[in-house]
GROMACS .gro file of N, CA and C in nm:
model
  363
    1GLN      N    1   0.962   0.010  -0.933
    1GLN     CA    2   0.997   0.068  -0.805
    1GLN      C    3   0.879   0.150  -0.755
    2VAL      N    4   0.855   0.141  -0.625
    2VAL     CA    5   0.750   0.223  -0.565
    2VAL      C    6   0.793   0.368  -0.571
    3GLN      N    7   0.703   0.450  -0.617
    3GLN     CA    8   0.734   0.591  -0.627
    3GLN      C    9   0.629   0.673  -0.555
    4VAL      N   10   0.670   0.789  -0.511
    4VAL     CA   11   0.576   0.888  -0.460
    4VAL      C   12   0.531   0.966  -0.581
    5ALA      N   13   0.405   0.953  -0.614
    5ALA     CA   14   0.356   1.001  -0.743
    5ALA      C   15   0.363   1.151  -0.757
    6GLU      N   16   0.338   1.221  -0.651
    6GLU     CA   17   0.317   1.365  -0.667
    6GLU      C   18   0.447   1.443  -0.669
    7SER      N   19   0.535   1.413  -0.578
    7SER     CA   20   0.653   1.497  -0.565
    7SER      C   21   0.782   1.422  -0.589
    8GLY      N   22   0.777   1.292  -0.589
    8GLY     CA   23   0.898   1.214  -0.599
    8GLY      C   24   0.971   1.203  -0.469
    9GLU      N   25   0.923   1.272  -0.367
    9GLU     CA   26   0.985   1.265  -0.236
    9GLU      C   27   0.882   1.218  -0.136
   10GLY      N   28   0.930   1.149  -0.035
   10GLY     CA   29   0.839   1.095   0.064
   10GLY      C   30   0.842   1.166   0.196
   11SER      N   31   0.889   1.292   0.201
   11SER     CA   32   0.892   1.367   0.325
   11SER      C   33   0.781   1.471   0.322
   12VAL      N   34   0.689   1.460   0.414
   12VAL     CA   35   0.576   1.553   0.420
   12VAL      C   36   0.550   1.593   0.563
   13GLN      N   37   0.478   1.700   0.579
   13GLN     CA   38   0.440   1.744   0.714
   13GLN      C   39   0.308   1.680   0.753
   14ALA      N   40   0.290   1.667   0.881
   14ALA     CA   41   0.165   1.612   0.932
   14ALA      C   42   0.047   1.693   0.878
   15GLY      N   43  -0.057   1.620   0.841
   15GLY     CA   44  -0.173   1.684   0.782
   15GLY      C   45  -0.171   1.686   0.631
   16GLY      N   46  -0.056   1.659   0.574
   16GLY     CA   47  -0.043   1.658   0.429
   16GLY      C   48  -0.090   1.527   0.368
   17SER      N   49  -0.073   1.516   0.237
   17SER     CA   50  -0.117   1.397   0.164
   17SER      C   51  -0.008   1.355   0.066
   18LEU      N   52  -0.012   1.230   0.030
   18LEU     CA   53   0.073   1.183  -0.078
   18LEU      C   54   0.012   1.060  -0.142
   19THR      N   55   0.060   1.032  -0.263
   19THR     CA   56   0.015   0.914  -0.334
   19THR      C   57   0.135   0.829  -0.371
   20LEU      N   58   0.129   0.704  -0.338
   20LEU     CA   59   0.233   0.608  -0.374
   20LEU      C   60   0.186   0.529  -0.496
   21SER      N   61   0.278   0.497  -0.584
   21SER     CA   62   0.244   0.420  -0.702
   21SER      C   63   0.342   0.306  -0.721
   22CYS      N   64   0.291   0.196  -0.768
   22CYS     CA   65   0.370   0.075  -0.787
   22CYS      C   66   0.333   0.015  -0.923
   23PRO      N   67   0.431  -0.012  -1.007
   23PRO     CA   68   0.401  -0.072  -1.137
   23PRO      C   69   0.350  -0.215  -1.121
   24VAL      N   70   0.240  -0.248  -1.183
   24VAL     CA   71   0.180  -0.380  -1.161
   24VAL      C   72   0.140  -0.452  -1.290
   25THR      N   73   0.180  -0.400  -1.404
   25THR     CA   74   0.134  -0.463  -1.528
   25THR      C   75   0.181  -0.607  -1.541
   26ILE      N   76   0.297  -0.638  -1.486
   26ILE     CA   77   0.345  -0.776  -1.497
   26ILE      C   78   0.276  -0.868  -1.398
   27TYR      N   79   0.199  -0.811  -1.308
   27TYR     CA   80   0.129  -0.890  -1.207
   27TYR      C   81  -0.021  -0.898  -1.237
   28PHE      N   82  -0.054  -0.893  -1.364
   28PHE     CA   83  -0.193  -0.881  -1.405
   28PHE      C   84  -0.279  -0.999  -1.358
   29ASP      N   85  -0.218  -1.115  -1.332
   29ASP     CA   86  -0.296  -1.232  -1.293
   29ASP      C   87  -0.316  -1.242  -1.142
   30ASN      N   88  -0.272  -1.143  -1.069
   30ASN     CA   89  -0.290  -1.145  -0.924
   30ASN      C   90  -0.424  -1.084  -0.888
   31ASN      N   91  -0.506  -1.160  -0.817
   31ASN     CA   92  -0.639  -1.112  -0.779
   31ASN      C   93  -0.631  -1.013  -0.664
   32CYS      N   94  -0.536  -1.032  -0.577
   32CYS     CA   95  -0.526  -0.946  -0.460
   32CYS      C   96  -0.399  -0.861  -0.472
   33MET      N   97  -0.416  -0.732  -0.463
   33MET     CA   98  -0.302  -0.640  -0.463
   33MET      C   99  -0.315  -0.548  -0.343
   34GLY      N  100  -0.202  -0.505  -0.290
   34GLY     CA  101  -0.214  -0.420  -0.174
   34GLY      C  102  -0.083  -0.360  -0.129
   35TRP      N  103  -0.090  -0.299  -0.014
   35TRP     CA  104   0.024  -0.227   0.043
   35TRP      C  105   0.046  -0.270   0.187
   36PHE      N  106   0.172  -0.284   0.223
   36PHE     CA  107   0.206  -0.298   0.363
   36PHE      C  108   0.320  -0.202   0.394
   37ARG      N  109   0.342  -0.180   0.519
   37ARG     CA  110   0.448  -0.089   0.560
   37ARG      C  111   0.522  -0.146   0.680
   38GLN      N  112   0.641  -0.093   0.702
   38GLN     CA  113   0.720  -0.134   0.817
   38GLN      C  114   0.793  -0.014   0.872
   39ALA      N  115   0.762   0.017   0.996
   39ALA     CA  116   0.830   0.126   1.065
   39ALA      C  117   0.951   0.069   1.138
   40PRO      N  118   1.050   0.153   1.166
   40PRO     CA  119   1.169   0.105   1.235
   40PRO      C  120   1.134   0.037   1.367
   41GLY      N  121   1.188  -0.081   1.386
   41GLY     CA  122   1.166  -0.153   1.510
   41GLY      C  123   1.030  -0.216   1.525
   42LYS      N  124   0.949  -0.211   1.420
   42LYS     CA  125   0.814  -0.266   1.427
   42LYS      C  126   0.795  -0.373   1.321
   43GLU      N  127   0.692  -0.452   1.339
   43GLU     CA  128   0.660  -0.557   1.243
   43GLU      C  129   0.591  -0.497   1.120
   44ARG      N  130   0.592  -0.573   1.015
   44ARG     CA  131   0.519  -0.533   0.895
   44ARG      C  132   0.370  -0.520   0.926
   45GLU      N  133   0.306  -0.428   0.860
   45GLU     CA  134   0.164  -0.404   0.881
   45GLU      C  135   0.094  -0.390   0.746
   46GLY      N  136   0.004  -0.480   0.716
   46GLY     CA  137  -0.079  -0.466   0.597
   46GLY      C  138  -0.174  -0.351   0.620
   47ILE      N  139  -0.187  -0.261   0.522
   47ILE     CA  140  -0.272  -0.144   0.543
   47ILE      C  141  -0.384  -0.130   0.440
   48ALA      N  142  -0.370  -0.189   0.323
   48ALA     CA  143  -0.476  -0.174   0.223
   48ALA      C  144  -0.468  -0.286   0.121
   49THR      N  145  -0.583  -0.338   0.083
   49THR     CA  146  -0.589  -0.440  -0.022
   49THR      C  147  -0.700  -0.406  -0.121
   50LEU      N  148  -0.679  -0.455  -0.242
   50LEU     CA  149  -0.777  -0.439  -0.348
   50LEU      C  150  -0.803  -0.575  -0.410
   51ASN      N  151  -0.926  -0.624  -0.397
   51ASN     CA  152  -0.966  -0.750  -0.458
   51ASN      C  153  -1.012  -0.718  -0.599
   52ILE      N  154  -0.934  -0.762  -0.697
   52ILE     CA  155  -0.958  -0.721  -0.834
   52ILE      C  156  -1.090  -0.778  -0.886
   53ARG      N  157  -1.117  -0.904  -0.860
   53ARG     CA  158  -1.241  -0.965  -0.914
   53ARG      C  159  -1.364  -0.906  -0.848
   54GLN      N  160  -1.359  -0.891  -0.717
   54GLN     CA  161  -1.476  -0.841  -0.645
   54GLN      C  162  -1.483  -0.689  -0.645
   55ARG      N  163  -1.374  -0.627  -0.684
   55ARG     CA  164  -1.369  -0.480  -0.687
   55ARG      C  165  -1.399  -0.421  -0.550
   56THR      N  166  -1.338  -0.481  -0.450
   56THR     CA  167  -1.356  -0.432  -0.313
   56THR      C  168  -1.221  -0.396  -0.252
   57ALA      N  169  -1.224  -0.301  -0.163
   57ALA     CA  170  -1.104  -0.256  -0.095
   57ALA      C  171  -1.122  -0.272   0.055
   58LEU      N  172  -1.014  -0.307   0.121
   58LEU     CA  173  -1.011  -0.318   0.266
   58LEU      C  174  -0.895  -0.236   0.320
   59TYR      N  175  -0.914  -0.184   0.441
   59TYR     CA  176  -0.812  -0.100   0.502
   59TYR      C  177  -0.791  -0.139   0.647
   60SER      N  178  -0.669  -0.119   0.694
   60SER     CA  179  -0.643  -0.138   0.835
   60SER      C  180  -0.705  -0.024   0.913
   61ASP      N  181  -0.726  -0.046   1.040
   61ASP     CA  182  -0.781   0.060   1.125
   61ASP      C  183  -0.690   0.182   1.128
   62SER      N  184  -0.562   0.159   1.112
   62SER     CA  185  -0.466   0.269   1.124
   62SER      C  186  -0.478   0.370   1.010
   63VAL      N  187  -0.533   0.330   0.895
   63VAL     CA  188  -0.545   0.422   0.782
   63VAL      C  189  -0.687   0.438   0.733
   64LYS      N  190  -0.780   0.362   0.790
   64LYS     CA  191  -0.919   0.367   0.745
   64LYS      C  192  -0.973   0.510   0.754
   65GLY      N  193  -1.037   0.552   0.648
   65GLY     CA  194  -1.091   0.688   0.644
   65GLY      C  195  -0.993   0.790   0.591
   66ARG      N  196  -0.866   0.751   0.582
   66ARG     CA  197  -0.763   0.843   0.532
   66ARG      C  198  -0.697   0.794   0.404
   67ALA      N  199  -0.715   0.666   0.372
   67ALA     CA  200  -0.645   0.607   0.259
   67ALA      C  201  -0.741   0.559   0.153
   68THR      N  202  -0.694   0.562   0.028
   68THR     CA  203  -0.770   0.510  -0.085
   68THR      C  204  -0.676   0.432  -0.174
   69ILE      N  205  -0.711   0.308  -0.201
   69ILE     CA  206  -0.632   0.224  -0.290
   69ILE      C  207  -0.704   0.215  -0.424
   70SER      N  208  -0.626   0.218  -0.531
   70SER     CA  209  -0.685   0.211  -0.664
   70SER      C  210  -0.584   0.150  -0.760
   71ARG      N  211  -0.633   0.112  -0.877
   71ARG     CA  212  -0.543   0.055  -0.977
   71ARG      C  213  -0.575   0.110  -1.115
   72THR      N  214  -0.471   0.159  -1.180
   72THR     CA  215  -0.479   0.194  -1.320
   72THR      C  216  -0.378   0.104  -1.390
   73ASP      N  217  -0.277   0.158  -1.448
   73ASP     CA  218  -0.165   0.073  -1.490
   73ASP      C  219  -0.062   0.063  -1.378
   74THR      N  220  -0.092   0.126  -1.268
   74THR     CA  221  -0.014   0.116  -1.146
   74THR      C  222  -0.110   0.091  -1.030
   75LEU      N  223  -0.056   0.039  -0.924
   75LEU     CA  224  -0.132   0.027  -0.799
   75LEU      C  225  -0.103   0.151  -0.717
   76ASN      N  226  -0.207   0.220  -0.678
   76ASN     CA  227  -0.189   0.349  -0.614
   76ASN      C  228  -0.246   0.346  -0.472
   77LEU      N  229  -0.183   0.422  -0.386
   77LEU     CA  230  -0.232   0.439  -0.250
   77LEU      C  231  -0.220   0.585  -0.214
   78ARG      N  232  -0.334   0.647  -0.193
   78ARG     CA  233  -0.334   0.786  -0.149
   78ARG      C  234  -0.368   0.790  -0.001
   79ILE      N  235  -0.287   0.861   0.075
   79ILE     CA  236  -0.312   0.878   0.217
   79ILE      C  237  -0.325   1.026   0.245
   80ASN      N  238  -0.435   1.064   0.304
   80ASN     CA  239  -0.459   1.201   0.345
   80ASN      C  240  -0.437   1.216   0.494
   81ASN      N  241  -0.427   1.340   0.537
   81ASN     CA  242  -0.412   1.369   0.679
   81ASN      C  243  -0.303   1.284   0.742
   82LEU      N  244  -0.186   1.288   0.683
   82LEU     CA  245  -0.075   1.205   0.730
   82LEU      C  246  -0.037   1.241   0.873
   83LYS      N  247   0.003   1.137   0.946
   83LYS     CA  248   0.042   1.153   1.085
   83LYS      C  249   0.187   1.105   1.102
   84PRO      N  250   0.255   1.151   1.203
   84PRO     CA  251   0.393   1.103   1.225
   84PRO      C  252   0.401   0.951   1.236
   85GLU      N  253   0.297   0.888   1.288
   85GLU     CA  254   0.299   0.742   1.300
   85GLU      C  255   0.285   0.671   1.166
   86ASP      N  256   0.261   0.746   1.059
   86ASP     CA  257   0.262   0.688   0.925
   86ASP      C  258   0.403   0.674   0.869
   87THR      N  259   0.500   0.727   0.941
   87THR     CA  260   0.640   0.716   0.897
   87THR      C  261   0.681   0.570   0.892
   88ALA      N  262   0.724   0.525   0.774
   88ALA     CA  263   0.758   0.384   0.754
   88ALA      C  264   0.809   0.366   0.611
   89MET      N  265   0.862   0.247   0.585
   89MET     CA  266   0.889   0.203   0.449
   89MET      C  267   0.760   0.142   0.396
   90TYR      N  268   0.724   0.177   0.275
   90TYR     CA  269   0.600   0.129   0.215
   90TYR      C  270   0.632   0.037   0.098
   91TYR      N  271   0.556  -0.073   0.090
   91TYR     CA  272   0.579  -0.175  -0.011
   91TYR      C  273   0.447  -0.216  -0.075
   92CYS      N  274   0.455  -0.255  -0.203
   92CYS     CA  275   0.338  -0.312  -0.269
   92CYS      C  276   0.361  -0.462  -0.287
   93THR      N  277   0.251  -0.535  -0.287
   93THR     CA  278   0.259  -0.680  -0.302
   93THR      C  279   0.124  -0.733  -0.344
   94GLY      N  280   0.116  -0.863  -0.358
   94GLY     CA  281  -0.011  -0.925  -0.393
   94GLY      C  282   0.004  -1.074  -0.410
   95HIS      N  283  -0.107  -1.136  -0.448
   95HIS     CA  284  -0.107  -1.281  -0.470
   95HIS      C  285  -0.228  -1.319  -0.552
   96THR      N  286  -0.233  -1.445  -0.590
   96THR     CA  287  -0.339  -1.491  -0.678
   96THR      C  288  -0.459  -1.549  -0.605
   97GLY      N  289  -0.455  -1.553  -0.472
   97GLY     CA  290  -0.562  -1.613  -0.395
   97GLY      C  291  -0.692  -1.537  -0.404
   98ARG      N  292  -0.800  -1.607  -0.368
   98ARG     CA  293  -0.933  -1.546  -0.374
   98ARG      C  294  -0.955  -1.448  -0.261
   99GLU      N  295  -0.902  -1.484  -0.144
   99GLU     CA  296  -0.920  -1.396  -0.030
   99GLU      C  297  -0.817  -1.285  -0.034
  100CYS      N  298  -0.854  -1.172   0.021
  100CYS     CA  299  -0.767  -1.055   0.010
  100CYS      C  300  -0.767  -0.979   0.142
  101ALA      N  301  -0.729  -1.048   0.249
  101ALA     CA  302  -0.732  -0.988   0.381
  101ALA      C  303  -0.616  -0.893   0.402
  102VAL      N  304  -0.643  -0.786   0.470
  102VAL     CA  305  -0.538  -0.689   0.502
  102VAL      C  306  -0.441  -0.750   0.604
  103GLU      N  307  -0.496  -0.827   0.695
  103GLU     CA  308  -0.417  -0.876   0.808
  103GLU      C  309  -0.306  -0.970   0.767
  104THR      N  310  -0.321  -1.037   0.653
  104THR     CA  311  -0.221  -1.135   0.611
  104THR      C  312  -0.136  -1.089   0.495
  105LEU      N  313  -0.160  -0.970   0.447
  105LEU     CA  314  -0.089  -0.924   0.327
  105LEU      C  315   0.061  -0.917   0.347
  106GLU      N  316   0.103  -0.882   0.468
  106GLU     CA  317   0.246  -0.860   0.490
  106GLU      C  318   0.327  -0.989   0.481
  107ARG      N  319   0.260  -1.103   0.471
  107ARG     CA  320   0.330  -1.230   0.459
  107ARG      C  321   0.393  -1.248   0.320
  108PHE      N  322   0.343  -1.173   0.226
  108PHE     CA  323   0.385  -1.192   0.088
  108PHE      C  324   0.504  -1.102   0.056
  109PRO      N  325   0.592  -1.148  -0.030
  109PRO     CA  326   0.711  -1.069  -0.060
  109PRO      C  327   0.677  -0.942  -0.137
  110SER      N  328   0.753  -0.840  -0.113
  110SER     CA  329   0.733  -0.714  -0.184
  110SER      C  330   0.762  -0.732  -0.332
  111TRP      N  331   0.680  -0.668  -0.414
  111TRP     CA  332   0.703  -0.673  -0.558
  111TRP      C  333   0.815  -0.580  -0.601
  112GLU      N  334   0.831  -0.474  -0.530
  112GLU     CA  335   0.927  -0.370  -0.568
  112GLU      C  336   1.003  -0.325  -0.443
  113PRO      N  337   1.118  -0.264  -0.462
  113PRO     CA  338   1.183  -0.202  -0.347
  113PRO      C  339   1.091  -0.099  -0.283
  114GLY      N  340   1.090  -0.092  -0.155
  114GLY     CA  341   1.002   0.000  -0.087
  114GLY      C  342   1.047   0.144  -0.100
  115THR      N  343   0.961   0.231  -0.055
  115THR     CA  344   0.996   0.372  -0.052
  115THR      C  345   0.969   0.427   0.087
  116GLN      N  346   1.057   0.513   0.130
  116GLN     CA  347   1.046   0.571   0.264
  116GLN      C  348   0.948   0.688   0.263
  117VAL      N  349   0.858   0.685   0.358
  117VAL     CA  350   0.769   0.798   0.383
  117VAL      C  351   0.798   0.848   0.523
  118THR      N  352   0.828   0.977   0.532
  118THR     CA  353   0.858   1.038   0.661
  118THR      C  354   0.762   1.153   0.683
  119VAL      N  355   0.690   1.147   0.793
  119VAL     CA  356   0.593   1.251   0.826
  119VAL      C  357   0.643   1.326   0.949
  120SER      N  358   0.664   1.453   0.934
  120SER     CA  359   0.715   1.535   1.044
  120SER      C  360   0.601   1.612   1.108
  121SER      N  361   0.612   1.628   1.237
  121SER     CA  362   0.506   1.699   1.311
  121SER      C  363   0.530   1.848   1.313
   0.00000   0.00000   0.00000
């Protein structure tokens, strides 16, 4: 299950930070891992990917400069300077393909139940 690593809760004030974690040990053969989110009434949005073989990360414009994706025994996403528009359900996913585009990540099924992140102004 996707968890908020630091507090266990996904409610933060604007300007704050949080880290999401997703267990990925059973997905060890997936080259591309990442995060997408879905806000109420909006389409899914891929926001960060990690290409395991190339060791490269990509970010959507909406989080670029504020987010960092990493992998230990979990897939982690840290977002700083949170904004109210970051309010959404967050999901981790991935696939075995060579390419690891952010724009297409949301096509893949979530690995775990999502977690709600709510940013208040």
